[in-house]
């Protein structure tokens, strides 16, 4: 097998073919990491991995982290999270729970958010259930110089359940909430691998911009989110069974789509990779 890498979207996304993640050679591992750094989202096609082998294989991208969750951990490989179309919001209204149905970056409510997320499409619906991504380097680069100067040193409070929250997130117990105090992150962050600047937004978790009046803070966060999620910055991934999609939370946002019909199954296994404090 020969590894080949091709572009997926205009602004981000690449697909790798001709590689078996059960038996990755060092040279291919290096090429996958480079393709991810260059393209922000990397889809490795056609994989067939046992849960533990998938978890282990993701070590090529960094140190895998445990994923504390109310209910969704894999029964055998506990640090794998299961995202399934059968998930229900057990603490809320009992409706189907589609994690991440609004634009977000993973884990920004933590002081040290994960760097990468990887999803393995074990079972994917025939239609629907795409994942959309945006390029947050490009969104930053395109800002007028005056805006870059105005926002360059701003810092944002992120919270698991912010008061400006418009989107439904999984309910957590009071005990869990107590373990997730608010954190502060820069609005513009510098990627530790590429050295490039990216807007760092999470409409699901942002509470306020430090030092701004509430109305100004809300207006700025809304304006930045609207700017960054324009179609020109997007790539929309149509899943094939056996895809492993890896994305970089430090320079992208993503969203799930809950548009597949009841009765059609979507079953993904998720691994997150250790990050560093955003600067
Ligand atoms: C996630 C996520 C999107 C999807 O796993 O963090 O947002 O399409 N997933 O399942
Ligand atoms: Mn997510």
Coordinates of N, CA and C in Angstrom, one line a residue, residues 14-107:
X14 N -8.1 17.3 4.3 CA -7.4 16.5 3.3 C -7.7 15.0 3.7
X15 N -7.6 14.2 2.6 CA -7.9 12.7 2.8 C -6.6 11.9 2.6
X16 N -6.4 11.0 3.5 CA -5.3 10.0 3.3 C -5.8 8.7 2.9
X17 N -5.3 8.1 1.9 CA -5.7 6.8 1.5 C -4.4 5.9 1.4
X18 N -4.7 4.6 1.4 CA -3.6 3.6 1.2 C -2.7 3.5 2.5
X19 N -3.4 3.5 3.6 CA -2.7 3.3 4.9 C -3.6 2.5 5.8
X20 N -2.9 1.6 6.6 CA -3.6 0.8 7.6 C -3.2 1.2 8.9
X21 N -4.1 1.9 9.7 CA -3.7 2.4 11.0 C -3.3 1.3 12.0
X22 N -3.6 0.0 11.7 CA -3.2 -1.1 12.5 C -1.7 -1.3 12.4
X23 N -1.1 -0.8 11.4 CA 0.3 -1.1 11.1 C 1.0 0.1 10.4
X24 N 1.1 1.2 11.1 CA 1.6 2.4 10.5 C 3.1 2.4 10.5
X25 N 3.7 2.7 9.4 CA 5.2 2.8 9.4 C 5.6 4.3 9.8
X26 N 6.8 4.5 10.4 CA 7.1 5.8 10.9 C 7.1 6.9 9.8
X27 N 7.5 6.6 8.6 CA 7.5 7.6 7.6 C 6.0 8.1 7.2
X28 N 5.1 7.1 7.2 CA 3.7 7.5 7.0 C 3.1 8.3 8.1
X29 N 3.5 7.9 9.3 CA 3.1 8.6 10.5 C 3.5 10.1 10.4
X30 N 4.7 10.3 10.0 CA 5.2 11.7 9.9 C 4.4 12.4 8.8
X31 N 4.1 11.8 7.7 CA 3.3 12.4 6.6 C 1.9 12.7 7.1
X32 N 1.3 11.9 7.9 CA 0.0 12.1 8.4 C 0.0 13.4 9.3
X33 N 1.0 13.5 10.2 CA 1.1 14.6 11.1 C 1.3 15.9 10.3
X34 N 2.1 15.8 9.2 CA 2.3 17.0 8.4 C 1.0 17.4 7.6
X35 N 0.3 16.4 7.1 CA -0.9 16.7 6.4 C -2.0 17.3 7.3
X36 N -2.0 16.9 8.6 CA -2.9 17.5 9.5 C -2.5 19.0 9.8
X37 N -1.2 19.2 10.0 CA -0.8 20.6 10.3 C -1.1 21.5 9.1
X38 N -0.9 21.0 7.9 CA -1.2 21.8 6.7 C -2.6 22.0 6.4
X39 N -3.5 21.0 6.7 CA -4.9 21.0 6.3 C -5.9 21.1 7.4
X40 N -5.5 21.0 8.6 CA -6.3 21.3 9.8 C -7.3 20.2 10.1
X41 N -7.8 19.5 9.1 CA -8.7 18.4 9.3 C -8.1 17.3 8.4
X42 N -7.9 16.1 8.9 CA -7.4 15.0 8.1 C -8.3 13.8 8.2
X43 N -8.7 13.3 7.1 CA -9.6 12.1 7.1 C -8.7 10.9 6.6
X44 N -8.6 9.9 7.4 CA -7.9 8.6 7.0 C -9.0 7.7 6.6
X45 N -9.0 7.3 5.3 CA -10.1 6.5 4.7 C -9.9 5.0 5.0
X46 N -11.0 4.3 5.0 CA -11.0 2.9 4.9 C -10.4 2.1 6.0
X47 N -10.6 2.5 7.3 CA -10.0 1.8 8.4 C -10.9 0.8 9.0
X48 N -10.2 -0.3 9.4 CA -11.0 -1.4 10.1 C -10.2 -1.7 11.4
X49 N -10.6 -1.2 12.5 CA -9.9 -1.3 13.7 C -10.7 -1.7 14.9
X50 N -10.2 -2.6 15.7 CA -10.9 -2.9 17.0 C -10.8 -1.7 17.9
X51 N -11.7 -1.5 18.8 CA -11.7 -0.3 19.6 C -10.4 0.0 20.3
X52 N -9.7 -1.0 20.9 CA -8.4 -0.8 21.6 C -7.4 -0.4 20.5
X53 N -7.4 -1.0 19.4 CA -6.4 -0.7 18.3 C -6.6 0.7 17.8
X54 N -7.9 1.2 17.7 CA -8.1 2.5 17.3 C -7.6 3.5 18.3
X55 N -7.9 3.2 19.6 CA -7.4 4.1 20.7 C -5.8 4.2 20.6
X56 N -5.2 3.1 20.5 CA -3.7 3.0 20.5 C -3.2 3.7 19.2
X57 N -3.8 3.5 18.1 CA -3.3 4.1 16.8 C -3.3 5.6 16.9
X58 N -4.3 6.2 17.7 CA -4.3 7.7 17.7 C -3.1 8.3 18.5
X59 N -2.3 7.4 19.1 CA -1.1 7.9 19.8 C -0.1 8.5 18.8
X60 N -0.3 8.2 17.5 CA 0.5 8.8 16.5 C 0.4 10.4 16.4
X61 N -0.8 10.8 16.9 CA -1.0 12.3 16.9 C -0.7 13.0 18.2
X62 N -0.4 12.2 19.3 CA -0.2 12.8 20.6 C -0.7 11.9 21.7
X63 N -0.7 12.4 22.9 CA -1.1 11.6 24.0 C -2.6 11.6 24.2
X64 N -3.2 10.4 24.1 CA -4.6 10.2 24.3 C -5.0 10.5 25.7
X65 N -6.2 11.2 25.9 CA -6.7 11.6 27.2 C -7.9 10.8 27.6
X66 N -8.1 10.6 28.9 CA -9.4 10.0 29.3 C -10.5 11.0 29.0
X67 N -11.7 10.5 28.8 CA -12.9 11.4 28.5 C -14.0 11.1 29.6
X68 N -13.9 11.9 30.7 CA -14.9 11.6 31.7 C -16.3 11.9 31.1
X69 N -17.3 11.0 31.3 CA -18.6 11.3 30.7 C -19.6 10.6 31.6
X70 N -20.8 11.1 31.6 CA -21.9 10.6 32.4 C -22.1 9.1 32.0
X71 N -22.2 8.8 30.7 CA -22.7 7.5 30.3 C -22.1 6.9 29.1
X72 N -21.3 7.7 28.3 CA -21.1 7.3 26.9 C -19.7 6.6 26.7
X73 N -19.1 6.2 27.8 CA -17.8 5.6 27.6 C -17.9 4.1 27.1
X74 N -16.9 3.7 26.3 CA -17.0 2.4 25.7 C -16.8 1.4 26.9
X75 N -17.6 0.3 26.8 CA -17.6 -0.6 28.0 C -16.3 -1.4 28.1
X76 N -15.5 -1.5 27.1 CA -14.2 -2.2 27.2 C -13.1 -1.3 27.3
X77 N -13.0 -0.3 26.3 CA -11.9 0.7 26.3 C -12.5 2.0 26.9
X78 N -12.3 2.2 28.2 CA -13.1 3.2 28.9 C -12.7 4.6 28.5
X79 N -11.5 4.8 27.9 CA -11.2 6.2 27.5 C -11.6 6.5 26.1
X80 N -12.4 5.6 25.5 CA -13.1 5.9 24.2 C -14.4 6.4 24.6
X81 N -14.9 7.4 23.9 CA -16.3 7.9 24.0 C -17.1 7.4 22.8
X82 N -18.3 7.0 23.1 CA -19.2 6.6 22.0 C -20.1 7.7 21.7
X83 N -20.2 8.1 20.4 CA -21.2 9.0 20.0 C -22.2 8.2 19.1
X84 N -23.4 8.1 19.6 CA -24.3 7.2 18.9 C -25.7 7.9 18.7
X85 N -26.3 7.5 17.6 CA -27.6 8.1 17.3 C -28.6 7.6 18.3
X86 N -28.2 6.6 19.1 CA -29.1 6.1 20.1 C -29.0 6.9 21.4
X87 N -28.1 7.8 21.5 CA -27.9 8.6 22.8 C -29.1 9.4 23.1
X88 N -29.5 9.4 24.3 CA -30.6 10.3 24.8 C -30.1 11.1 25.9
X89 N -30.7 12.3 26.1 CA -30.3 13.3 27.1 C -31.0 12.8 28.4
X90 N -30.3 12.0 29.2 CA -31.0 11.4 30.4 C -31.3 12.4 31.5
X91 N -30.5 13.4 31.6 CA -30.8 14.4 32.7 C -31.7 15.6 32.2
X92 N -32.0 15.6 30.9 CA -32.8 16.7 30.3 C -34.1 16.2 29.9
X93 N -34.4 16.5 28.6 CA -35.8 16.2 28.1 C -36.0 14.8 27.5
X94 N -34.9 14.0 27.5 CA -35.0 12.6 27.0 C -35.0 12.5 25.5
X95 N -34.8 13.6 24.8 CA -34.7 13.6 23.4 C -33.4 13.1 22.9
X96 N -33.3 12.7 21.6 CA -32.0 12.3 21.0 C -31.0 13.3 21.3
X97 N -29.8 12.9 21.7 CA -28.8 13.9 22.0 C -27.7 13.8 20.9
X98 N -27.6 14.9 20.1 CA -26.6 15.0 19.1 C -25.5 16.0 19.6
X99 N -24.4 15.4 20.0 CA -23.4 16.2 20.6 C -22.8 17.2 19.6
X100 N -22.7 18.5 19.9 CA -22.0 19.4 19.1 C -22.8 19.9 17.8
X101 N -24.1 20.1 18.0 CA -24.9 20.5 16.8 C -24.8 22.0 16.5
X102 N -24.1 22.7 17.2 CA -23.8 24.1 16.9 C -22.3 24.3 16.8
X103 N -21.9 25.4 16.1 CA -20.4 25.6 15.9 C -19.7 25.7 17.3
X104 N -18.6 25.0 17.4 CA -17.8 25.0 18.6 C -16.4 24.4 18.4
X105 N -15.6 24.6 19.4 CA -14.3 23.9 19.4 C -14.3 23.1 20.7
X106 N -13.7 21.9 20.7 CA -13.9 21.0 21.8 C -13.1 21.5 23.0
X107 N -13.8 21.3 24.2 CA -13.0 21.4 25.5 C -12.6 22.8 25.9

